[in-house]
PDB file of C-alpha atoms in Angstrom:
ATOM      1  CA  MET C   1       0.000   0.000   0.000  1.00 36.00           C
ATOM      2  CA  THR C   2       1.408   3.407  -0.914  1.00 37.00           C
ATOM      3  CA  ILE C   3      -0.491   5.938   1.166  1.00 38.00           C
ATOM      4  CA  GLY C   4       2.369   8.386   0.515  1.00 40.00           C
ATOM      5  CA  GLY C   5       1.538   8.273  -3.191  1.00 43.00           C
ATOM      6  CA  ASP C   6      -1.891   9.908  -2.783  1.00 45.00           C
ATOM      7  CA  GLY C   7      -0.472  13.426  -2.739  1.00 44.00           C
ATOM      8  CA  ARG C   8       1.311  12.893  -6.013  1.00 47.00           C
ATOM      9  CA  ILE C   9      -1.751  11.394  -7.728  1.00 46.00           C
ATOM     10  CA  LEU C  10      -3.951  14.200  -6.415  1.00 47.00           C
ATOM     11  CA  LYS C  11      -1.631  16.877  -7.823  1.00 47.00           C
ATOM     12  CA  HIS C  12      -1.386  14.976 -11.099  1.00 45.00           C
ATOM     13  CA  VAL C  13      -5.167  14.804 -11.588  1.00 43.00           C
ATOM     14  CA  LEU C  14      -5.691  18.446 -10.711  1.00 46.00           C
ATOM     15  CA  ASN C  15      -3.033  19.655 -13.122  1.00 55.00           C
ATOM     16  CA  ASP C  16      -3.935  17.730 -16.218  1.00 76.00           C
ATOM     17  CA  VAL C  17      -7.159  18.238 -18.195  1.00 79.00           C
ATOM     18  CA  ALA C  18      -6.831  14.772 -19.756  1.00 80.00           C
ATOM     19  CA  ASP C  19      -6.800  13.223 -16.274  1.00 92.00           C
ATOM     20  CA  LEU C  20     -10.197  14.723 -15.437  1.00 94.00           C
ATOM     21  CA  ASP C  21     -11.445  13.470 -18.824  1.00 95.00           C
ATOM     22  CA  ARG C  22     -10.379   9.951 -17.844  1.00 96.00           C
ATOM     23  CA  VAL C  23     -11.864  10.131 -14.340  1.00 97.00           C
ATOM     24  CA  PHE C  24     -15.283  11.365 -15.493  1.00 97.00           C
ATOM     25  CA  HIS C  25     -15.297   8.963 -18.447  1.00 97.00           C
ATOM     26  CA  ALA C  26     -14.556   6.091 -16.033  1.00 98.00           C
ATOM     27  CA  LEU C  27     -17.417   7.235 -13.773  1.00 97.00           C
ATOM     28  CA  ALA C  28     -19.898   7.508 -16.668  1.00 97.00           C
ATOM     29  CA  ASP C  29     -20.464   3.745 -16.929  1.00 96.00           C
ATOM     30  CA  PRO C  30     -22.962   2.048 -14.572  1.00 95.00           C
ATOM     31  CA  GLY C  31     -20.954  -1.212 -14.470  1.00 95.00           C
ATOM     32  CA  ARG C  32     -17.785   0.633 -13.479  1.00 97.00           C
ATOM     33  CA  ARG C  33     -19.715   2.569 -10.817  1.00 96.00           C
ATOM     34  CA  LEU C  34     -20.980  -0.784  -9.447  1.00 95.00           C
ATOM     35  CA  MET C  35     -17.336  -1.909  -9.235  1.00 97.00           C
ATOM     36  CA  LEU C  36     -16.433   1.274  -7.344  1.00 97.00           C
ATOM     37  CA  GLU C  37     -19.393   0.726  -4.999  1.00 95.00           C
ATOM     38  CA  ARG C  38     -18.075  -2.776  -4.279  1.00 95.00           C
ATOM     39  CA  LEU C  39     -14.546  -1.400  -3.701  1.00 96.00           C
ATOM     40  CA  GLY C  40     -16.009   1.145  -1.285  1.00 94.00           C
ATOM     41  CA  ARG C  41     -16.659  -1.840   1.005  1.00 93.00           C
ATOM     42  CA  GLY C  42     -13.038  -3.062   0.679  1.00 94.00           C
ATOM     43  CA  PRO C  43     -10.466  -4.446  -1.785  1.00 95.00           C
ATOM     44  CA  ALA C  44     -11.615  -7.202  -4.163  1.00 96.00           C
ATOM     45  CA  SER C  45     -10.203  -9.446  -6.869  1.00 96.00           C
ATOM     46  CA  VAL C  46     -11.082  -8.827 -10.526  1.00 96.00           C
ATOM     47  CA  SER C  47     -13.356 -11.888 -10.594  1.00 94.00           C
ATOM     48  CA  GLU C  48     -15.177 -10.739  -7.438  1.00 95.00           C
ATOM     49  CA  LEU C  49     -15.766  -7.362  -9.103  1.00 96.00           C
ATOM     50  CA  GLY C  50     -17.268  -9.090 -12.119  1.00 94.00           C
ATOM     51  CA  LYS C  51     -19.633 -11.388 -10.178  1.00 93.00           C
ATOM     52  CA  PRO C  52     -22.703  -9.087 -10.041  1.00 92.00           C
ATOM     53  CA  LEU C  53     -22.236  -8.035 -13.689  1.00 92.00           C
ATOM     54  CA  SER C  54     -23.473 -10.175 -16.552  1.00 90.00           C
ATOM     55  CA  MET C  55     -20.373  -9.836 -18.730  1.00 93.00           C
ATOM     56  CA  SER C  56     -17.345 -11.854 -19.770  1.00 94.00           C
ATOM     57  CA  LEU C  57     -14.161 -11.825 -17.684  1.00 93.00           C
ATOM     58  CA  ALA C  58     -12.444 -10.099 -20.637  1.00 95.00           C
ATOM     59  CA  ALA C  59     -14.983  -7.258 -20.441  1.00 96.00           C
ATOM     60  CA  VAL C  60     -14.525  -7.012 -16.658  1.00 97.00           C
ATOM     61  CA  VAL C  61     -10.735  -6.799 -17.127  1.00 96.00           C
ATOM     62  CA  GLN C  62     -11.215  -4.003 -19.671  1.00 97.00           C
ATOM     63  CA  HIS C  63     -13.388  -2.021 -17.239  1.00 97.00           C
ATOM     64  CA  VAL C  64     -10.816  -2.516 -14.466  1.00 97.00           C
ATOM     65  CA  GLN C  65      -8.108  -1.215 -16.815  1.00 97.00           C
ATOM     66  CA  ILE C  66     -10.158   1.930 -17.518  1.00 98.00           C
ATOM     67  CA  LEU C  67     -10.617   2.442 -13.773  1.00 98.00           C
ATOM     68  CA  GLU C  68      -6.897   1.894 -13.160  1.00 97.00           C
ATOM     69  CA  THR C  69      -5.810   4.271 -15.949  1.00 96.00           C
ATOM     70  CA  SER C  70      -8.088   6.960 -14.502  1.00 96.00           C
ATOM     71  CA  GLY C  71      -6.412   6.597 -11.102  1.00 96.00           C
ATOM     72  CA  LEU C  72      -9.717   5.705  -9.398  1.00 97.00           C
ATOM     73  CA  VAL C  73      -8.521   2.159  -8.742  1.00 97.00           C
ATOM     74  CA  ARG C  74      -5.151   0.644  -7.898  1.00 96.00           C
ATOM     75  CA  THR C  75      -4.375  -2.984  -8.573  1.00 96.00           C
ATOM     76  CA  GLN C  76      -1.731  -5.303  -7.183  1.00 95.00           C
ATOM     77  CA  LYS C  77      -0.993  -8.768  -8.535  1.00 93.00           C
ATOM     78  CA  VAL C  78       0.024 -11.466  -6.061  1.00 88.00           C
ATOM     79  CA  GLY C  79       0.439 -14.864  -7.679  1.00 91.00           C
ATOM     80  CA  ARG C  80      -2.477 -15.335 -10.062  1.00 90.00           C
ATOM     81  CA  THR C  81      -4.816 -12.917  -8.271  1.00 92.00           C
ATOM     82  CA  ARG C  82      -5.060  -9.212  -9.065  1.00 93.00           C
ATOM     83  CA  THR C  83      -6.485  -7.324  -6.096  1.00 96.00           C
ATOM     84  CA  CYS C  84      -8.174  -3.971  -6.722  1.00 97.00           C
ATOM     85  CA  SER C  85      -8.666  -1.132  -4.258  1.00 96.00           C
ATOM     86  CA  LEU C  86     -10.323   2.255  -4.547  1.00 96.00           C
ATOM     87  CA  ASN C  87      -8.001   5.284  -4.533  1.00 95.00           C
ATOM     88  CA  PRO C  88      -9.875   7.983  -2.593  1.00 94.00           C
ATOM     89  CA  ALA C  89      -7.445  10.761  -3.638  1.00 93.00           C
ATOM     90  CA  THR C  90      -8.590  10.637  -7.269  1.00 95.00           C
ATOM     91  CA  LEU C  91     -12.263  10.837  -6.279  1.00 94.00           C
ATOM     92  CA  ARG C  92     -11.414  13.741  -3.995  1.00 93.00           C
ATOM     93  CA  SER C  93      -9.657  15.738  -6.707  1.00 92.00           C
ATOM     94  CA  ALA C  94     -12.583  15.315  -9.138  1.00 94.00           C
ATOM     95  CA  GLU C  95     -15.028  16.287  -6.366  1.00 95.00           C
ATOM     96  CA  ARG C  96     -12.933  19.404  -5.737  1.00 94.00           C
ATOM     97  CA  TRP C  97     -13.244  20.503  -9.374  1.00 94.00           C
ATOM     98  CA  MET C  98     -17.042  20.142  -9.086  1.00 95.00           C
ATOM     99  CA  SER C  99     -17.433  21.765  -5.677  1.00 95.00           C
ATOM    100  CA  GLU C 100     -15.392  24.805  -6.746  1.00 93.00           C
ATOM    101  CA  ARG C 101     -17.781  25.502  -9.663  1.00 93.00           C
ATOM    102  CA  ARG C 102     -20.818  24.758  -7.513  1.00 94.00           C
ATOM    103  CA  GLY C 103     -19.607  26.978  -4.673  1.00 91.00           C
ATOM    104  CA  LEU C 104     -19.321  30.043  -6.911  1.00 88.00           C
ATOM    105  CA  VAL C 105     -22.896  29.632  -8.156  1.00 90.00           C
ATOM    106  CA  GLU C 106     -24.358  28.848  -4.734  1.00 90.00           C
ATOM    107  CA  ARG C 107     -22.761  31.926  -3.190  1.00 87.00           C
ATOM    108  CA  ARG C 108     -24.185  34.085  -5.976  1.00 84.00           C
ATOM    109  CA  LEU C 109     -27.675  32.529  -5.536  1.00 82.00           C
ATOM    110  CA  ASP C 110     -27.420  33.130  -1.773  1.00 83.00           C
ATOM    111  CA  ARG C 111     -26.606  36.797  -2.321  1.00 85.00           C
ATOM    112  CA  LEU C 112     -29.514  37.095  -4.792  1.00 82.00           C
ATOM    113  CA  GLY C 113     -31.821  35.392  -2.280  1.00 83.00           C
ATOM    114  CA  ASP C 114     -30.743  37.835   0.447  1.00 84.00           C
ATOM    115  CA  TYR C 115     -31.313  40.770  -1.897  1.00 83.00           C
ATOM    116  CA  LEU C 116     -34.802  39.518  -2.896  1.00 84.00           C
ATOM    117  CA  ALA C 117     -35.725  38.923   0.767  1.00 84.00           C
ATOM    118  CA  GLU C 118     -34.658  42.465   1.589  1.00 85.00           C
ATOM    119  CA  THR C 119     -36.538  44.052  -1.306  1.00 84.00           C
ATOM    120  CA  ASP C 120     -39.675  42.019  -0.390  1.00 76.00           C
ATOM    121  CA  ASP C 121     -39.747  43.983   2.869  1.00 65.00           C
ATOM    122  CA  PRO C 122     -41.106  47.481   2.036  1.00 61.00           C
ATOM    123  CA  ALA C 123     -39.413  48.851   5.183  1.00 62.00           C
ATOM    124  CA  ALA C 124     -35.981  47.611   4.050  1.00 54.00           C
ATOM    125  CA  PRO C 125     -33.548  50.149   2.578  1.00 58.00           C
ATOM    126  CA  ALA C 126     -32.869  49.882  -1.177  1.00 55.00           C
ATOM    127  CA  PRO C 127     -29.500  48.288  -2.093  1.00 55.00           C
ATOM    128  CA  GLY C 128     -26.742  50.866  -1.851  1.00 55.00           C
ATOM    129  CA  ASP C 129     -28.573  52.910   0.819  1.00 54.00           C
ATOM    130  CA  GLN C 130     -26.706  53.452   4.062  1.00 51.00           C
ATOM    131  CA  ALA C 131     -28.394  51.866   7.108  1.00 43.00           C
TER     132      ALA C 131
ATOM    133  CA  MET A   1     -35.438  31.096 -12.037  1.00 36.00           C
ATOM    134  CA  THR A   2     -36.843  28.029 -10.267  1.00 37.00           C
ATOM    135  CA  ILE A   3     -34.814  27.638  -7.101  1.00 38.00           C
ATOM    136  CA  GLY A   4     -37.617  25.473  -5.722  1.00 40.00           C
ATOM    137  CA  GLY A   5     -36.989  22.986  -8.531  1.00 43.00           C
ATOM    138  CA  ASP A   6     -33.524  22.010  -7.236  1.00 45.00           C
ATOM    139  CA  GLY A   7     -34.908  19.515  -4.736  1.00 44.00           C
ATOM    140  CA  ARG A   8     -36.772  17.633  -7.431  1.00 47.00           C
ATOM    141  CA  ILE A   9     -33.762  17.500  -9.766  1.00 46.00           C
ATOM    142  CA  LEU A  10     -31.507  16.384  -6.913  1.00 47.00           C
ATOM    143  CA  LYS A  11     -33.831  13.485  -6.023  1.00 47.00           C
ATOM    144  CA  HIS A  12     -34.141  12.587  -9.690  1.00 45.00           C
ATOM    145  CA  VAL A  13     -30.373  12.362 -10.259  1.00 43.00           C
ATOM    146  CA  LEU A  14     -29.772  10.328  -7.127  1.00 46.00           C
ATOM    147  CA  ASN A  15     -32.456   7.785  -7.970  1.00 55.00           C
ATOM    148  CA  ASP A  16     -31.667   7.064 -11.571  1.00 76.00           C
ATOM    149  CA  VAL A  17     -28.499   5.301 -12.745  1.00 79.00           C
ATOM    150  CA  ALA A  18     -28.897   6.734 -16.258  1.00 81.00           C
ATOM    151  CA  ASP A  19     -28.861  10.258 -14.815  1.00 92.00           C
ATOM    152  CA  LEU A  20     -25.441   9.722 -13.233  1.00 94.00           C
ATOM    153  CA  ASP A  21     -24.271   8.277 -16.579  1.00 95.00           C
ATOM    154  CA  ARG A  22     -25.339  11.498 -18.291  1.00 96.00           C
ATOM    155  CA  VAL A  23     -23.778  13.780 -15.664  1.00 97.00           C
ATOM    156  CA  PHE A  24     -20.383  12.060 -15.712  1.00 97.00           C
ATOM    157  CA  HIS A  25     -20.453  11.759 -19.505  1.00 97.00           C
ATOM    158  CA  ALA A  26     -21.162  15.497 -19.740  1.00 98.00           C
ATOM    159  CA  LEU A  27     -18.246  16.218 -17.378  1.00 97.00           C
ATOM    160  CA  ALA A  28     -15.822  13.989 -19.327  1.00 97.00           C
ATOM    161  CA  ASP A  29     -15.298  16.528 -22.129  1.00 96.00           C
ATOM    162  CA  PRO A  30     -12.770  19.358 -21.651  1.00 95.00           C
ATOM    163  CA  GLY A  31     -14.798  21.795 -23.790  1.00 95.00           C
ATOM    164  CA  ARG A  32     -17.936  21.184 -21.728  1.00 97.00           C
ATOM    165  CA  ARG A  33     -15.932  21.602 -18.511  1.00 96.00           C
ATOM    166  CA  LEU A  34     -14.658  24.950 -19.867  1.00 95.00           C
ATOM    167  CA  MET A  35     -18.313  25.957 -20.422  1.00 97.00           C
ATOM    168  CA  LEU A  36     -19.149  24.964 -16.829  1.00 97.00           C
ATOM    169  CA  GLU A  37     -16.146  26.967 -15.579  1.00 95.00           C
ATOM    170  CA  ARG A  38     -17.470  30.001 -17.460  1.00 95.00           C
ATOM    171  CA  LEU A  39     -20.979  29.432 -16.006  1.00 96.00           C
ATOM    172  CA  GLY A  40     -19.443  29.246 -12.535  1.00 94.00           C
ATOM    173  CA  ARG A  41     -18.772  32.971 -12.969  1.00 93.00           C
ATOM    174  CA  GLY A  42     -22.409  33.663 -13.955  1.00 93.00           C
ATOM    175  CA  PRO A  43     -25.047  32.989 -16.654  1.00 95.00           C
ATOM    176  CA  ALA A  44     -23.967  33.336 -20.297  1.00 96.00           C
ATOM    177  CA  SER A  45     -25.447  33.104 -23.770  1.00 96.00           C
ATOM    178  CA  VAL A  46     -24.639  30.115 -25.995  1.00 96.00           C
ATOM    179  CA  SER A  47     -22.401  32.263 -28.205  1.00 94.00           C
ATOM    180  CA  GLU A  48     -20.503  33.598 -25.174  1.00 95.00           C
ATOM    181  CA  LEU A  49     -19.921  29.996 -24.058  1.00 96.00           C
ATOM    182  CA  GLY A  50     -18.500  29.149 -27.466  1.00 94.00           C
ATOM    183  CA  LYS A  51     -16.117  32.118 -27.683  1.00 93.00           C
ATOM    184  CA  PRO A  52     -13.029  30.522 -26.057  1.00 92.00           C
ATOM    185  CA  LEU A  53     -13.562  27.255 -27.966  1.00 93.00           C
ATOM    186  CA  SER A  54     -12.401  26.814 -31.539  1.00 90.00           C
ATOM    187  CA  MET A  55     -15.535  25.097 -32.833  1.00 93.00           C
ATOM    188  CA  SER A  56     -18.609  25.862 -34.925  1.00 94.00           C
ATOM    189  CA  LEU A  57     -21.748  27.307 -33.318  1.00 93.00           C
ATOM    190  CA  ALA A  58     -23.514  24.031 -34.210  1.00 95.00           C
ATOM    191  CA  ALA A  59     -20.938  22.099 -32.164  1.00 96.00           C
ATOM    192  CA  VAL A  60     -21.332  24.531 -29.255  1.00 97.00           C
ATOM    193  CA  VAL A  61     -25.117  24.085 -29.361  1.00 96.00           C
ATOM    194  CA  GLN A  62     -24.665  20.313 -29.281  1.00 97.00           C
ATOM    195  CA  HIS A  63     -22.427  20.539 -26.203  1.00 97.00           C
ATOM    196  CA  VAL A  64     -24.941  22.839 -24.487  1.00 97.00           C
ATOM    197  CA  GLN A  65     -27.692  20.297 -25.224  1.00 97.00           C
ATOM    198  CA  ILE A  66     -25.624  17.514 -23.594  1.00 98.00           C
ATOM    199  CA  LEU A  67     -25.083  19.737 -20.543  1.00 98.00           C
ATOM    200  CA  GLU A  68     -28.797  20.581 -20.412  1.00 97.00           C
ATOM    201  CA  THR A  69     -29.919  16.946 -20.757  1.00 96.00           C
ATOM    202  CA  SER A  70     -27.590  15.984 -17.904  1.00 96.00           C
ATOM    203  CA  GLY A  71     -29.193  18.613 -15.664  1.00 96.00           C
ATOM    204  CA  LEU A  72     -25.862  20.401 -15.122  1.00 97.00           C
ATOM    205  CA  VAL A  73     -27.081  23.437 -17.068  1.00 97.00           C
ATOM    206  CA  ARG A  74     -30.441  25.149 -17.422  1.00 96.00           C
ATOM    207  CA  THR A  75     -31.268  27.307 -20.400  1.00 96.00           C
ATOM    208  CA  GLN A  76     -33.880  29.965 -20.955  1.00 95.00           C
ATOM    209  CA  LYS A  77     -34.693  31.547 -24.301  1.00 93.00           C
ATOM    210  CA  VAL A  78     -35.674  35.212 -24.358  1.00 88.00           C
ATOM    211  CA  GLY A  79     -36.136  36.573 -27.867  1.00 91.00           C
ATOM    212  CA  ARG A  80     -33.276  35.246 -29.985  1.00 90.00           C
ATOM    213  CA  THR A  81     -30.888  34.696 -27.071  1.00 92.00           C
ATOM    214  CA  ARG A  82     -30.639  31.459 -25.084  1.00 94.00           C
ATOM    215  CA  THR A  83     -29.132  32.131 -21.668  1.00 96.00           C
ATOM    216  CA  CYS A  84     -27.430  29.259 -19.833  1.00 97.00           C
ATOM    217  CA  SER A  85     -26.862  28.898 -16.111  1.00 96.00           C
ATOM    218  CA  LEU A  86     -25.182  26.246 -14.006  1.00 96.00           C
ATOM    219  CA  ASN A  87     -27.480  24.079 -11.845  1.00 95.00           C
ATOM    220  CA  PRO A  88     -25.562  23.457  -8.616  1.00 94.00           C
ATOM    221  CA  ALA A  89     -27.991  20.742  -7.398  1.00 93.00           C
ATOM    222  CA  THR A  90     -26.908  18.315 -10.139  1.00 95.00           C
ATOM    223  CA  LEU A  91     -23.217  18.837  -9.350  1.00 94.00           C
ATOM    224  CA  ARG A  92     -23.999  18.307  -5.678  1.00 93.00           C
ATOM    225  CA  SER A  93     -25.798  15.005  -6.241  1.00 92.00           C
ATOM    226  CA  ALA A  94     -22.914  13.626  -8.347  1.00 94.00           C
ATOM    227  CA  GLU A  95     -20.413  14.817  -5.716  1.00 95.00           C
ATOM    228  CA  ARG A  96     -22.460  13.021  -3.072  1.00 94.00           C
ATOM    229  CA  TRP A  97     -22.218   9.696  -4.941  1.00 94.00           C
ATOM    230  CA  MET A  98     -18.420  10.136  -5.055  1.00 95.00           C
ATOM    231  CA  SER A  99     -17.954  11.310  -1.481  1.00 95.00           C
ATOM    232  CA  GLU A 100     -19.991   8.411  -0.095  1.00 94.00           C
ATOM    233  CA  ARG A 101     -17.655   5.864  -1.765  1.00 93.00           C
ATOM    234  CA  ARG A 102     -14.576   7.851  -0.794  1.00 94.00           C
ATOM    235  CA  GLY A 103     -15.706   8.232   2.822  1.00 91.00           C
ATOM    236  CA  LEU A 104     -16.021   4.482   3.326  1.00 88.00           C
ATOM    237  CA  VAL A 105     -12.468   3.880   2.072  1.00 90.00           C
ATOM    238  CA  GLU A 106     -10.950   6.814   3.964  1.00 90.00           C
ATOM    239  CA  ARG A 107     -12.486   5.674   7.248  1.00 88.00           C
ATOM    240  CA  ARG A 108     -11.093   2.169   6.706  1.00 85.00           C
ATOM    241  CA  LEU A 109      -7.619   3.573   5.874  1.00 82.00           C
ATOM    242  CA  ASP A 110      -7.789   5.756   9.015  1.00 83.00           C
ATOM    243  CA  ARG A 111      -8.576   2.747  11.181  1.00 85.00           C
ATOM    244  CA  LEU A 112      -5.730   0.814   9.547  1.00 82.00           C
ATOM    245  CA  GLY A 113      -3.380   3.770  10.143  1.00 83.00           C
ATOM    246  CA  ASP A 114      -4.393   3.913  13.815  1.00 84.00           C
ATOM    247  CA  TYR A 115      -3.835   0.182  14.162  1.00 82.00           C
ATOM    248  CA  LEU A 116      -0.381   0.364  12.507  1.00 85.00           C
ATOM    249  CA  ALA A 117       0.589   3.348  14.697  1.00 84.00           C
ATOM    250  CA  GLU A 118      -0.423   1.391  17.792  1.00 85.00           C
ATOM    251  CA  THR A 119       1.453  -1.754  16.783  1.00 84.00           C
ATOM    252  CA  ASP A 120       4.557   0.342  15.919  1.00 76.00           C
ATOM    253  CA  ASP A 121       4.755   1.312  19.607  1.00 65.00           C
ATOM    254  CA  PRO A 122       6.139  -1.692  21.516  1.00 61.00           C
ATOM    255  CA  ALA A 123       4.588  -0.345  24.764  1.00 62.00           C
ATOM    256  CA  ALA A 124       1.091  -0.211  23.228  1.00 54.00           C
ATOM    257  CA  PRO A 125      -1.380  -3.001  24.093  1.00 58.00           C
ATOM    258  CA  ALA A 126      -2.168  -5.479  21.298  1.00 55.00           C
ATOM    259  CA  PRO A 127      -5.565  -4.956  19.555  1.00 55.00           C
ATOM    260  CA  GLY A 128      -8.278  -6.497  21.695  1.00 55.00           C
ATOM    261  CA  ASP A 129      -6.336  -6.039  24.957  1.00 54.00           C
ATOM    262  CA  GLN A 130      -8.064  -4.041  27.664  1.00 51.00           C
ATOM    263  CA  ALA A 131      -6.293  -0.815  28.656  1.00 43.00           C
TER     264      ALA A 131
END
């Protein structure tokens, strides 16, 4: 396990547009999201990940590769078994991109809401008036 | 503006797998993310959204339609101008899906870190021992 590597991966994803492309593309498939939901409960082998999905092992492997390339999943091969685990740092960096955009809009809507609430009250001073 | 509609859209996105597909697919394109970054700063017309992108107006319109279908963007046509705005509720519901998965893994890694820190200290009691 390379907990120390998270910082590097996080920086990498935030700096590179193509990395965000890969993360969101990986998340856009319901089968891959099912795999991530399973990995949320703990590491799993490739065949375990494929069990609830009605697809060939080759297709499962391909999905795992897309998840690994995106940085959402790390894999480690011991003997004949490849164990997958979810990399929370990659999810976090994609969430940050989203929450930054959302935050700007929400703050503006809040200010608009405050302004409308004030102007609804006929006793309230008009914007720009000194209290 | 239908602020009251956010709750409905939020519920909708969280309940439907295909909705998350559409949101993450919409986010997977760098041009569409540039449009969302612009809309983070405030509403804009379709032609304003297309300005920094070297593509035809038809291509811009197509991207806006993908963003609108995903629920990430709302549009309103007044006269000949279609004004786009970012819908923070859709971003929030996709972020929630991600943060729920991430939270499970982070809590498990924290517990593992605590356990390793304890077992690194030779004076610490073994797990399961009473203090």
